[in-house]
Amino acid sequence: MRAPDYQGGGLVNLVAELEYRLTGSAASPRLYREDRSAIPDARTYVLVLFDGLGAGQLGHSHATRLRADLAETLDAPFSTQTSVSTATIASGLPPSQHGLISYLLKLPGGVVNTLWWYYADGSEPEFDLGGFLPKPMLSERLAVNGGETLVIQPTAFG
C-alpha cells in the first residue's frame, strides 16, 4: 500500500483545482497539469461524492456506464472514511492539516463518532463542533469571491 498523493493526484487536489478556477487561489496544490484538462472551464461546478465507490469497483458488470465515463482516478484521503473525505472537501485540506483523521476520534470527554458527532453512550460533545475544522472553510473562501456553496446530504449529517 502506498501513501495517498496530496501533491496533485488526490481528492484534495480536485477540490483545490475547483477552488483555484473559481477564486484564483487554493489552499492546497492543484491537480497535476496533465489531469486538469479533464475538467472544462466553467463558472459553476458540481462535485458529487459517491460514498464507498472506488475505481476498483468499476469492473463490476453494472458499472459499465461509469467505467466508460471515467476520465481520471484520484487518491482518496487517508483514512478512506466518509467523515475524512467530507472534511477534506469542506476544508480543501488533507487530513494532516484539517485534523479529522478517522470517523472515531478520542477528543475531550471520550471517543466521538465524527459522522454523527456523538459519544459512544449517545451523548453530544460539549465543545464547539463549528470550530473543529480550521477556518476559513472552502465555502467561506468561495463566498469572499462571490461564490455560493450548496451541500445536499442526508439530514442526519447536517
Short mmCIF file of C-alpha atoms in Angstrom, two decimals:
data_model
loop_
_atom_site.label_atom_id
_atom_site.label_comp_id
_atom_site.label_asym_id
_atom_site.label_seq_id
_atom_site.Cartn_x
_atom_site.Cartn_y
_atom_site.Cartn_z
CA MET A 1 0.00 0.00 0.00
CA ARG A 2 1.31 3.45 -0.84
CA ALA A 3 0.52 6.78 0.76
CA PRO A 4 -2.11 8.95 -0.93
CA ASP A 5 -0.88 11.60 -3.32
CA TYR A 6 -1.77 15.03 -1.92
CA GLN A 7 0.55 16.92 -4.31
CA GLY A 8 -1.67 16.65 -7.40
CA GLY A 9 -3.34 13.25 -7.61
CA GLY A 10 -5.85 13.21 -4.76
CA LEU A 11 -9.36 14.31 -3.86
CA VAL A 12 -7.89 17.31 -2.04
CA ASN A 13 -6.23 18.38 -5.30
CA LEU A 14 -9.50 18.17 -7.22
CA VAL A 15 -11.05 20.45 -4.60
CA ALA A 16 -8.05 22.79 -4.91
CA GLU A 17 -8.39 22.80 -8.70
CA LEU A 18 -12.02 23.85 -8.49
CA GLU A 19 -11.24 26.46 -5.83
CA TYR A 20 -8.43 27.87 -7.96
CA ARG A 21 -10.65 28.09 -11.04
CA LEU A 22 -13.34 29.93 -9.07
CA THR A 23 -11.13 32.25 -6.99
CA GLY A 24 -7.62 32.36 -8.47
CA SER A 25 -6.06 30.70 -5.41
CA ALA A 26 -6.31 27.47 -3.46
CA ALA A 27 -5.42 26.19 0.00
CA SER A 28 -3.77 23.01 -1.38
CA PRO A 29 -1.83 22.08 -4.52
CA ARG A 30 -3.92 21.84 -7.69
CA LEU A 31 -4.30 18.75 -9.85
CA TYR A 32 -1.30 17.73 -11.90
CA ARG A 33 -1.17 19.74 -15.12
CA GLU A 34 -1.91 16.69 -17.31
CA ASP A 35 -5.09 15.94 -15.29
CA ARG A 36 -6.50 19.48 -15.42
CA SER A 37 -7.72 19.10 -18.98
CA ALA A 38 -10.31 16.54 -17.85
CA ILE A 39 -12.23 19.44 -16.24
CA PRO A 40 -13.76 22.01 -18.58
CA ASP A 41 -13.62 25.71 -17.74
CA ALA A 42 -16.89 26.85 -16.17
CA ARG A 43 -18.40 29.40 -13.81
CA THR A 44 -20.12 26.67 -11.76
CA TYR A 45 -19.04 23.18 -10.76
CA VAL A 46 -20.92 20.26 -9.27
CA LEU A 47 -18.92 17.83 -7.18
CA VAL A 48 -20.70 14.54 -6.43
CA LEU A 49 -19.22 12.15 -3.89
CA PHE A 50 -20.33 8.52 -4.15
CA ASP A 51 -19.50 7.28 -0.69
CA GLY A 52 -17.65 3.99 -0.83
CA LEU A 53 -17.22 3.86 -4.61
CA GLY A 54 -13.64 3.26 -5.68
CA ALA A 55 -12.05 2.71 -9.08
CA GLY A 56 -11.62 -0.96 -8.25
CA GLN A 57 -15.39 -1.39 -8.25
CA LEU A 58 -15.78 -0.12 -11.81
CA GLY A 59 -15.02 -3.59 -13.15
CA HIS A 60 -18.46 -4.76 -11.96
CA SER A 61 -20.86 -5.58 -14.77
CA HIS A 62 -23.35 -2.98 -13.52
CA ALA A 63 -20.74 -0.19 -13.64
CA THR A 64 -20.30 -0.18 -17.42
CA ARG A 65 -21.55 3.40 -17.88
CA LEU A 66 -19.48 4.80 -15.01
CA ARG A 67 -16.37 2.98 -16.30
CA ALA A 68 -16.95 4.39 -19.81
CA ASP A 69 -17.17 7.95 -18.42
CA LEU A 70 -14.06 7.64 -16.24
CA ALA A 71 -11.61 10.44 -17.08
CA GLU A 72 -9.06 10.02 -14.26
CA THR A 73 -8.67 8.30 -10.91
CA LEU A 74 -7.80 10.16 -7.73
CA ASP A 75 -6.45 9.04 -4.39
CA ALA A 76 -8.90 9.18 -1.51
CA PRO A 77 -7.62 10.80 1.66
CA PHE A 78 -6.23 8.52 4.35
CA SER A 79 -8.08 7.17 6.16
CA THR A 80 -10.64 6.38 3.49
CA GLN A 81 -13.67 7.02 5.66
CA THR A 82 -16.69 9.17 4.89
CA SER A 83 -16.07 11.84 7.52
CA VAL A 84 -12.42 12.18 6.48
CA SER A 85 -13.34 12.66 2.81
CA THR A 86 -16.14 15.12 3.54
CA ALA A 87 -13.85 17.11 5.86
CA THR A 88 -11.26 17.18 3.06
CA ILE A 89 -13.85 18.55 0.65
CA ALA A 90 -15.25 21.04 3.17
CA SER A 91 -11.84 22.39 4.15
CA GLY A 92 -9.88 21.95 0.92
CA LEU A 93 -7.07 20.49 3.06
CA PRO A 94 -5.62 16.98 3.54
CA PRO A 95 -6.41 15.20 6.84
CA SER A 96 -2.99 16.03 8.28
CA GLN A 97 -3.99 19.70 8.10
CA HIS A 98 -7.74 19.62 8.84
CA GLY A 99 -7.34 17.17 11.74
CA LEU A 100 -10.27 14.84 11.14
CA ILE A 101 -8.31 11.64 10.59
CA SER A 102 -10.89 8.95 11.41
CA TYR A 103 -14.59 8.55 11.96
CA LEU A 104 -13.81 7.67 15.58
CA LEU A 105 -11.62 10.20 17.39
CA LYS A 106 -10.55 10.46 21.02
CA LEU A 107 -11.48 14.00 21.94
CA PRO A 108 -12.20 15.76 25.24
CA GLY A 109 -14.80 13.66 27.05
CA GLY A 110 -14.21 10.41 25.18
CA VAL A 111 -14.34 8.81 21.74
CA VAL A 112 -16.53 10.73 19.28
CA ASN A 113 -18.21 9.31 16.18
CA THR A 114 -17.41 12.07 13.64
CA LEU A 115 -20.18 11.10 11.23
CA TRP A 116 -22.91 11.78 13.75
CA TRP A 117 -20.89 13.75 16.37
CA TYR A 118 -21.81 11.82 19.49
CA TYR A 119 -20.02 9.80 22.16
CA ALA A 120 -20.37 6.01 22.42
CA ASP A 121 -23.04 6.50 25.11
CA GLY A 122 -25.11 8.61 22.71
CA SER A 123 -24.43 11.96 24.40
CA GLU A 124 -23.36 15.01 22.44
CA PRO A 125 -19.92 16.59 22.85
CA GLU A 126 -19.89 19.77 24.91
CA PHE A 127 -17.26 21.54 22.83
CA ASP A 128 -17.78 23.81 19.80
CA LEU A 129 -18.16 21.50 16.80
CA GLY A 130 -18.18 24.53 14.49
CA GLY A 131 -14.60 25.23 15.46
CA PHE A 132 -13.29 21.71 14.91
CA LEU A 133 -12.11 22.18 11.32
CA PRO A 134 -9.72 25.03 10.52
CA LYS A 135 -11.11 28.31 9.24
CA PRO A 136 -11.78 29.65 6.75
CA MET A 137 -13.61 26.70 5.25
CA LEU A 138 -13.82 26.25 1.48
CA SER A 139 -17.37 27.63 1.40
CA GLU A 140 -16.18 30.76 3.26
CA ARG A 141 -13.27 31.26 0.85
CA LEU A 142 -15.62 30.88 -2.12
CA ALA A 143 -18.14 33.32 -0.59
CA VAL A 144 -15.46 36.03 -0.28
CA ASN A 145 -15.15 35.78 -4.06
CA GLY A 146 -18.91 35.89 -4.65
CA GLY A 147 -19.31 32.13 -4.85
CA GLU A 148 -22.04 30.05 -3.28
CA THR A 149 -21.77 26.51 -1.95
CA LEU A 150 -24.75 24.19 -1.86
CA VAL A 151 -24.47 20.91 0.01
CA ILE A 152 -27.02 18.13 -0.37
CA GLN A 153 -26.58 15.29 2.11
CA PRO A 154 -28.61 13.11 4.46
CA THR A 155 -30.38 15.23 7.09
CA ALA A 156 -28.67 13.40 9.93
CA PHE A 157 -25.26 14.60 8.71
CA GLY A 158 -26.31 18.25 8.90
#
